[in-house]
PDB file of C-alpha atoms in Angstrom:
ATOM      1  CA  ASN N   1      -0.004   0.034   0.052  1.00  0.00           C
ATOM      2  CA  ALA N   2       1.192   3.441  -0.890  1.00  0.00           C
ATOM      3  CA  GLY N   3      -0.907   4.695   2.057  1.00  0.00           C
ATOM      4  CA  VAL N   4      -1.788   8.387   1.709  1.00  0.00           C
ATOM      5  CA  THR N   5      -0.171  10.501  -0.985  1.00  0.00           C
ATOM      6  CA  GLN N   6      -0.280  14.131  -1.570  1.00  0.00           C
ATOM      7  CA  THR N   7       0.782  16.291  -4.687  1.00  0.00           C
ATOM      8  CA  PRO N   8       2.479  18.675  -5.179  1.00  0.00           C
ATOM      9  CA  LYS N   9       5.195  18.571  -2.423  1.00  0.00           C
ATOM     10  CA  PHE N  10       6.050  22.379  -2.930  1.00  0.00           C
ATOM     11  CA  ARG N  11       4.191  25.116  -4.748  1.00  0.00           C
ATOM     12  CA  ILE N  12       4.694  28.883  -4.733  1.00  0.00           C
ATOM     13  CA  LEU N  13       1.580  30.939  -5.694  1.00  0.00           C
ATOM     14  CA  LYS N  14       0.988  34.483  -6.220  1.00  0.00           C
ATOM     15  CA  ILE N  15      -1.726  36.362  -4.352  1.00  0.00           C
ATOM     16  CA  GLY N  16      -5.093  35.766  -5.896  1.00  0.00           C
ATOM     17  CA  GLN N  17      -4.089  32.588  -7.856  1.00  0.00           C
ATOM     18  CA  SER N  18      -5.901  29.387  -7.307  1.00  0.00           C
ATOM     19  CA  MET N  19      -4.735  25.752  -6.915  1.00  0.00           C
ATOM     20  CA  THR N  20      -5.846  22.325  -5.946  1.00  0.00           C
ATOM     21  CA  LEU N  21      -3.822  20.229  -3.489  1.00  0.00           C
ATOM     22  CA  GLN N  22      -4.489  16.534  -4.299  1.00  0.00           C
ATOM     23  CA  CYS N  23      -4.709  13.671  -1.846  1.00  0.00           C
ATOM     24  CA  THR N  24      -5.280  10.155  -2.579  1.00  0.00           C
ATOM     25  CA  GLN N  25      -5.343   7.169  -0.213  1.00  0.00           C
ATOM     26  CA  ASP N  26      -5.440   3.392  -0.953  1.00  0.00           C
ATOM     27  CA  MET N  27      -6.461   1.985   2.345  1.00  0.00           C
ATOM     28  CA  ASN N  28     -10.226   2.182   1.718  1.00  0.00           C
ATOM     29  CA  HIS N  29     -10.684   4.596   4.568  1.00  0.00           C
ATOM     30  CA  ASN N  30     -13.991   6.450   4.835  1.00  0.00           C
ATOM     31  CA  TYR N  31     -12.629   9.227   7.059  1.00  0.00           C
ATOM     32  CA  MET N  32     -10.234  11.683   5.463  1.00  0.00           C
ATOM     33  CA  TYR N  33      -8.896  15.092   6.718  1.00  0.00           C
ATOM     34  CA  TRP N  34      -7.109  18.122   5.561  1.00  0.00           C
ATOM     35  CA  TYR N  35      -4.938  19.964   8.238  1.00  0.00           C
ATOM     36  CA  ARG N  36      -2.656  23.002   8.065  1.00  0.00           C
ATOM     37  CA  GLN N  37       0.414  23.138  10.083  1.00  0.00           C
ATOM     38  CA  ASP N  38       1.996  26.470  11.201  1.00  0.00           C
ATOM     39  CA  PRO N  39       5.013  26.875  13.425  1.00  0.00           C
ATOM     40  CA  GLY N  40       4.259  26.661  17.107  1.00  0.00           C
ATOM     41  CA  MET N  41       0.613  26.097  16.434  1.00  0.00           C
ATOM     42  CA  GLY N  42       0.153  22.455  15.803  1.00  0.00           C
ATOM     43  CA  LEU N  43      -2.164  21.075  13.331  1.00  0.00           C
ATOM     44  CA  LYS N  44      -5.532  22.671  12.610  1.00  0.00           C
ATOM     45  CA  LEU N  45      -8.389  20.859  10.870  1.00  0.00           C
ATOM     46  CA  ILE N  46      -9.485  22.688   7.687  1.00  0.00           C
ATOM     47  CA  TYR N  47     -12.246  20.116   6.509  1.00  0.00           C
ATOM     48  CA  TYR N  48     -12.785  16.580   6.868  1.00  0.00           C
ATOM     49  CA  SER N  49     -15.095  13.909   4.974  1.00  0.00           C
ATOM     50  CA  VAL N  50     -16.729  10.742   6.501  1.00  0.00           C
ATOM     51  CA  GLY N  51     -17.368   9.139   3.006  1.00  0.00           C
ATOM     52  CA  ALA N  52     -17.828   9.831  -0.529  1.00  0.00           C
ATOM     53  CA  GLY N  53     -20.207  12.807  -1.008  1.00  0.00           C
ATOM     54  CA  ILE N  54     -20.115  14.083   2.432  1.00  0.00           C
ATOM     55  CA  THR N  55     -17.738  16.725   3.800  1.00  0.00           C
ATOM     56  CA  ASP N  56     -17.948  19.108   6.679  1.00  0.00           C
ATOM     57  CA  LYS N  57     -16.049  22.199   7.980  1.00  0.00           C
ATOM     58  CA  GLY N  58     -13.215  21.871  10.524  1.00  0.00           C
ATOM     59  CA  GLU N  59     -11.726  24.629  12.625  1.00  0.00           C
ATOM     60  CA  VAL N  60     -10.205  26.859   9.989  1.00  0.00           C
ATOM     61  CA  PRO N  61     -12.326  26.324   6.654  1.00  0.00           C
ATOM     62  CA  ASN N  62     -12.285  30.043   5.434  1.00  0.00           C
ATOM     63  CA  GLY N  63     -10.719  30.343   1.910  1.00  0.00           C
ATOM     64  CA  TYR N  64     -10.754  26.671   1.130  1.00  0.00           C
ATOM     65  CA  ASN N  65     -13.135  24.141  -0.440  1.00  0.00           C
ATOM     66  CA  VAL N  66     -13.150  20.446  -0.817  1.00  0.00           C
ATOM     67  CA  SER N  67     -15.158  17.709  -2.706  1.00  0.00           C
ATOM     68  CA  ARG N  68     -14.999  13.829  -2.135  1.00  0.00           C
ATOM     69  CA  SER N  69     -16.456  12.193  -5.246  1.00  0.00           C
ATOM     70  CA  THR N  70     -14.747   9.037  -4.628  1.00  0.00           C
ATOM     71  CA  THR N  71     -13.587   7.004  -1.283  1.00  0.00           C
ATOM     72  CA  GLU N  72      -9.938   7.454  -2.535  1.00  0.00           C
ATOM     73  CA  ASP N  73      -9.607  11.229  -3.315  1.00  0.00           C
ATOM     74  CA  PHE N  74     -10.060  14.198  -1.250  1.00  0.00           C
ATOM     75  CA  PRO N  75      -8.800  17.421  -3.001  1.00  0.00           C
ATOM     76  CA  LEU N  76      -8.400  20.845  -1.399  1.00  0.00           C
ATOM     77  CA  ARG N  77      -9.217  23.873  -3.330  1.00  0.00           C
ATOM     78  CA  LEU N  78      -7.700  27.364  -2.762  1.00  0.00           C
ATOM     79  CA  GLU N  79      -9.609  29.897  -4.795  1.00  0.00           C
ATOM     80  CA  LEU N  80      -7.953  33.176  -4.099  1.00  0.00           C
ATOM     81  CA  ALA N  81      -4.591  32.414  -2.516  1.00  0.00           C
ATOM     82  CA  ALA N  82      -3.594  34.843   0.398  1.00  0.00           C
ATOM     83  CA  PRO N  83      -0.467  35.108   2.348  1.00  0.00           C
ATOM     84  CA  SER N  84      -2.132  33.816   5.352  1.00  0.00           C
ATOM     85  CA  GLN N  85      -2.549  30.490   3.617  1.00  0.00           C
ATOM     86  CA  THR N  86       1.229  30.031   3.469  1.00  0.00           C
ATOM     87  CA  SER N  87       1.538  26.817   5.375  1.00  0.00           C
ATOM     88  CA  VAL N  88       2.289  23.109   5.202  1.00  0.00           C
ATOM     89  CA  TYR N  89      -0.839  21.114   4.464  1.00  0.00           C
ATOM     90  CA  PHE N  90      -1.329  17.450   5.417  1.00  0.00           C
ATOM     91  CA  CYS N  91      -3.897  15.152   4.199  1.00  0.00           C
ATOM     92  CA  ALA N  92      -5.004  12.173   6.540  1.00  0.00           C
ATOM     93  CA  SER N  93      -7.285   9.144   6.626  1.00  0.00           C
ATOM     94  CA  SER N  94      -8.625   7.068   9.230  1.00  0.00           C
ATOM     95  CA  GLU N  95     -10.434   3.685   9.183  1.00  0.00           C
ATOM     96  CA  HIS N  96     -13.348   4.157  11.331  1.00  0.00           C
ATOM     97  CA  ARG N  97     -15.522   6.539  13.081  1.00  0.00           C
ATOM     98  CA  ASP N  98     -14.218   5.191  16.341  1.00  0.00           C
ATOM     99  CA  THR N  99     -12.134   7.991  17.862  1.00  0.00           C
ATOM    100  CA  ASN N 100      -9.518   5.543  19.167  1.00  0.00           C
ATOM    101  CA  ARG N 101      -8.443   5.024  15.821  1.00  0.00           C
ATOM    102  CA  GLU N 102      -5.324   6.608  14.549  1.00  0.00           C
ATOM    103  CA  GLN N 103      -4.937   8.829  11.462  1.00  0.00           C
ATOM    104  CA  TYR N 104      -2.498   8.202   8.629  1.00  0.00           C
ATOM    105  CA  PHE N 105      -0.786  11.169   7.208  1.00  0.00           C
ATOM    106  CA  GLY N 106       0.396  12.007   3.881  1.00  0.00           C
ATOM    107  CA  PRO N 107       3.871  13.647   3.318  1.00  0.00           C
ATOM    108  CA  GLY N 108       2.520  17.225   3.136  1.00  0.00           C
ATOM    109  CA  THR N 109       2.518  20.002   0.638  1.00  0.00           C
ATOM    110  CA  ARG N 110       4.551  23.088   1.456  1.00  0.00           C
ATOM    111  CA  LEU N 111       2.733  26.194   0.109  1.00  0.00           C
ATOM    112  CA  THR N 112       4.063  29.520  -0.182  1.00  0.00           C
ATOM    113  CA  VAL N 113       1.884  32.612  -1.073  1.00  0.00           C
ATOM    114  CA  THR N 114       3.736  35.779  -2.142  1.00  0.00           C
TER     115      THR N 114
ATOM    116  CA  ALA J   1     -13.358  24.175  24.104  1.00  0.00           C
ATOM    117  CA  GLN J   2     -10.987  21.132  24.379  1.00  0.00           C
ATOM    118  CA  SER J   3      -7.349  21.971  24.361  1.00  0.00           C
ATOM    119  CA  VAL J   4      -3.920  20.085  24.468  1.00  0.00           C
ATOM    120  CA  SER J   5      -1.099  21.709  26.045  1.00  0.00           C
ATOM    121  CA  GLN J   6       2.682  20.611  25.486  1.00  0.00           C
ATOM    122  CA  HIS J   7       4.962  22.194  27.978  1.00  0.00           C
ATOM    123  CA  ASN J   8       8.012  22.481  26.119  1.00  0.00           C
ATOM    124  CA  HIS J   9       8.499  23.722  22.527  1.00  0.00           C
ATOM    125  CA  HIS J  10      12.187  22.955  22.119  1.00  0.00           C
ATOM    126  CA  VAL J  11      14.254  20.406  23.895  1.00  0.00           C
ATOM    127  CA  ILE J  12      17.926  19.605  23.345  1.00  0.00           C
ATOM    128  CA  LEU J  13      19.426  16.549  24.931  1.00  0.00           C
ATOM    129  CA  SER J  14      22.614  14.603  24.560  1.00  0.00           C
ATOM    130  CA  GLU J  15      22.512  10.981  23.316  1.00  0.00           C
ATOM    131  CA  ALA J  16      21.742   8.445  26.091  1.00  0.00           C
ATOM    132  CA  ALA J  17      19.830  11.157  28.192  1.00  0.00           C
ATOM    133  CA  SER J  18      16.207  10.400  29.560  1.00  0.00           C
ATOM    134  CA  LEU J  19      13.441  12.029  27.809  1.00  0.00           C
ATOM    135  CA  GLU J  20      10.115  13.296  29.200  1.00  0.00           C
ATOM    136  CA  LEU J  21       7.809  15.471  27.145  1.00  0.00           C
ATOM    137  CA  GLY J  22       4.864  16.819  29.025  1.00  0.00           C
ATOM    138  CA  CYS J  23       1.253  16.933  27.655  1.00  0.00           C
ATOM    139  CA  ASN J  24      -1.934  18.127  29.406  1.00  0.00           C
ATOM    140  CA  TYR J  25      -5.432  17.780  27.900  1.00  0.00           C
ATOM    141  CA  SER J  26      -8.707  19.251  28.879  1.00  0.00           C
ATOM    142  CA  TYR J  27     -11.273  16.851  29.801  1.00  0.00           C
ATOM    143  CA  GLY J  28     -13.863  16.246  27.207  1.00  0.00           C
ATOM    144  CA  GLY J  29     -15.674  12.977  27.939  1.00  0.00           C
ATOM    145  CA  THR J  30     -14.277   9.821  26.482  1.00  0.00           C
ATOM    146  CA  VAL J  31     -10.333   9.913  26.707  1.00  0.00           C
ATOM    147  CA  ASN J  32      -8.482   9.089  23.511  1.00  0.00           C
ATOM    148  CA  LEU J  33      -4.951  10.188  23.728  1.00  0.00           C
ATOM    149  CA  PHE J  34      -2.197   9.988  20.989  1.00  0.00           C
ATOM    150  CA  TRP J  35       1.513  10.751  20.437  1.00  0.00           C
ATOM    151  CA  TYR J  36       2.664  11.319  16.931  1.00  0.00           C
ATOM    152  CA  VAL J  37       6.212  11.974  15.672  1.00  0.00           C
ATOM    153  CA  GLN J  38       7.316  13.812  12.740  1.00  0.00           C
ATOM    154  CA  TYR J  39      10.900  13.080  11.590  1.00  0.00           C
ATOM    155  CA  PRO J  40      12.634  15.681   9.410  1.00  0.00           C
ATOM    156  CA  GLY J  41      11.164  15.759   5.947  1.00  0.00           C
ATOM    157  CA  GLN J  42       8.710  13.074   6.804  1.00  0.00           C
ATOM    158  CA  HIS J  43       4.904  12.833   7.538  1.00  0.00           C
ATOM    159  CA  LEU J  44       3.343  12.377  10.973  1.00  0.00           C
ATOM    160  CA  GLN J  45       3.253   8.762  12.268  1.00  0.00           C
ATOM    161  CA  LEU J  46       1.812   7.282  15.193  1.00  0.00           C
ATOM    162  CA  LEU J  47       3.975   6.665  18.247  1.00  0.00           C
ATOM    163  CA  LEU J  48       1.445   5.181  20.742  1.00  0.00           C
ATOM    164  CA  LYS J  49      -2.154   5.729  21.822  1.00  0.00           C
ATOM    165  CA  TYR J  50      -4.234   5.266  24.867  1.00  0.00           C
ATOM    166  CA  PHE J  51      -7.977   4.795  25.037  1.00  0.00           C
ATOM    167  CA  SER J  52      -8.561   2.330  28.025  1.00  0.00           C
ATOM    168  CA  GLY J  53      -6.775  -0.209  30.255  1.00  0.00           C
ATOM    169  CA  ASP J  54      -3.278  -0.208  31.467  1.00  0.00           C
ATOM    170  CA  PRO J  55      -2.380   3.584  31.860  1.00  0.00           C
ATOM    171  CA  LEU J  56       1.091   2.892  30.913  1.00  0.00           C
ATOM    172  CA  VAL J  57       1.294   2.553  27.163  1.00  0.00           C
ATOM    173  CA  LYS J  58       4.214   1.117  25.347  1.00  0.00           C
ATOM    174  CA  GLY J  59       4.847   2.380  21.714  1.00  0.00           C
ATOM    175  CA  ILE J  60       7.340   2.103  18.944  1.00  0.00           C
ATOM    176  CA  LYS J  61      11.126   2.678  19.094  1.00  0.00           C
ATOM    177  CA  GLY J  62      11.088   2.421  22.817  1.00  0.00           C
ATOM    178  CA  PHE J  63       8.738   5.101  23.705  1.00  0.00           C
ATOM    179  CA  GLU J  64       6.192   4.891  26.290  1.00  0.00           C
ATOM    180  CA  ALA J  65       3.641   7.371  27.807  1.00  0.00           C
ATOM    181  CA  GLU J  66       1.546   7.347  31.131  1.00  0.00           C
ATOM    182  CA  PHE J  67      -2.034   8.497  31.477  1.00  0.00           C
ATOM    183  CA  ILE J  68      -2.547   9.980  34.754  1.00  0.00           C
ATOM    184  CA  LYS J  69      -6.131  10.848  35.138  1.00  0.00           C
ATOM    185  CA  SER J  70      -6.074  12.956  38.257  1.00  0.00           C
ATOM    186  CA  LYS J  71      -3.488  15.372  36.490  1.00  0.00           C
ATOM    187  CA  PHE J  72      -5.066  15.188  32.964  1.00  0.00           C
ATOM    188  CA  SER J  73      -1.554  14.324  31.762  1.00  0.00           C
ATOM    189  CA  PHE J  74      -0.245  11.814  28.982  1.00  0.00           C
ATOM    190  CA  ASN J  75       3.607  12.434  29.185  1.00  0.00           C
ATOM    191  CA  LEU J  76       5.861  10.794  26.772  1.00  0.00           C
ATOM    192  CA  ARG J  77       9.084   9.112  28.056  1.00  0.00           C
ATOM    193  CA  LYS J  78      12.260   7.331  26.772  1.00  0.00           C
ATOM    194  CA  PRO J  79      14.880   6.130  29.032  1.00  0.00           C
ATOM    195  CA  SER J  80      17.763   6.757  26.540  1.00  0.00           C
ATOM    196  CA  VAL J  81      17.341   8.870  23.531  1.00  0.00           C
ATOM    197  CA  GLN J  82      19.368   8.313  20.415  1.00  0.00           C
ATOM    198  CA  TRP J  83      20.259  11.007  17.482  1.00  0.00           C
ATOM    199  CA  SER J  84      17.611   9.423  15.310  1.00  0.00           C
ATOM    200  CA  ASP J  85      15.169  10.471  17.753  1.00  0.00           C
ATOM    201  CA  THR J  86      15.589  14.072  16.526  1.00  0.00           C
ATOM    202  CA  ALA J  87      11.911  14.968  15.303  1.00  0.00           C
ATOM    203  CA  GLU J  88       8.948  17.066  16.341  1.00  0.00           C
ATOM    204  CA  TYR J  89       6.461  15.306  18.577  1.00  0.00           C
ATOM    205  CA  PHE J  90       2.666  15.984  19.041  1.00  0.00           C
ATOM    206  CA  CYS J  91       0.294  15.200  21.552  1.00  0.00           C
ATOM    207  CA  ALA J  92      -3.280  14.818  20.566  1.00  0.00           C
ATOM    208  CA  SER J  93      -6.565  14.011  22.153  1.00  0.00           C
ATOM    209  CA  GLY J  94      -9.956  13.232  20.972  1.00  0.00           C
ATOM    210  CA  GLY J  95      -9.547  11.145  17.807  1.00  0.00           C
ATOM    211  CA  GLY J  96     -11.154  11.241  14.320  1.00  0.00           C
ATOM    212  CA  PHE J  97     -12.419  14.741  13.333  1.00  0.00           C
ATOM    213  CA  LYS J  98     -12.453  15.644  17.024  1.00  0.00           C
ATOM    214  CA  THR J  99      -8.779  15.449  17.231  1.00  0.00           C
ATOM    215  CA  ILE J 100      -6.952  18.242  18.835  1.00  0.00           C
ATOM    216  CA  PHE J 101      -3.151  18.612  18.450  1.00  0.00           C
ATOM    217  CA  GLY J 102      -0.787  20.249  20.631  1.00  0.00           C
ATOM    218  CA  ALA J 103       1.544  22.778  19.514  1.00  0.00           C
ATOM    219  CA  GLY J 104       4.412  20.217  19.293  1.00  0.00           C
ATOM    220  CA  THR J 105       7.765  19.856  20.766  1.00  0.00           C
ATOM    221  CA  ARG J 106      10.972  20.029  18.695  1.00  0.00           C
ATOM    222  CA  LEU J 107      13.644  17.513  20.120  1.00  0.00           C
ATOM    223  CA  PHE J 108      17.122  17.856  19.027  1.00  0.00           C
ATOM    224  CA  VAL J 109      19.464  15.035  20.208  1.00  0.00           C
ATOM    225  CA  LYS J 110      23.175  15.823  20.178  1.00  0.00           C
ATOM    226  CA  ALA J 111      25.297  13.069  18.906  1.00  0.00           C
TER     227      ALA J 111
END
């Protein structure tokens, strides 16, 4: 299993540009998540999905959109990039709704908005 | 709102020194606690987790953590660190989409 894969690994955007961060998992997990990681702030949940066709907002959803058309894919869309969105983005998945199950993380995407 | 506090943001140790990283969580009903590690340039991976049973939890690579209910703590320990333990360590509580992460502790182990 490849686990959770993300593309691209690095990206530089200009203010106002848009982009999609791709995330794919091959573990047949129903639950998927997008986090952003900022220095000294830990990970903050942007959006999550409990299955294909179902998504919901996390703690910091403003400026982002997601979709979940298949179990495997959970892309994150930035429509109008802003410097505040400079961060490292992690996609994750988990097997089950039980909260004692760990999350499996992708390698991350480092995004810089200038 | 639930929260997770990690006491130290940066820790520097020499090889063979003992490690203890502090973590306190706010009570939110069912207790599910995790320690994740992020090695340089790599993704987060699970070190260990606690959700019930023996409060002393053993994880990978010689790490362990003790759940102390009365102190709302879940400190991570290792008796003797190695240079390869250099990483960022995150404590988390809740699980699933309710997971709350601490700010992280950067550990640097001097060879």
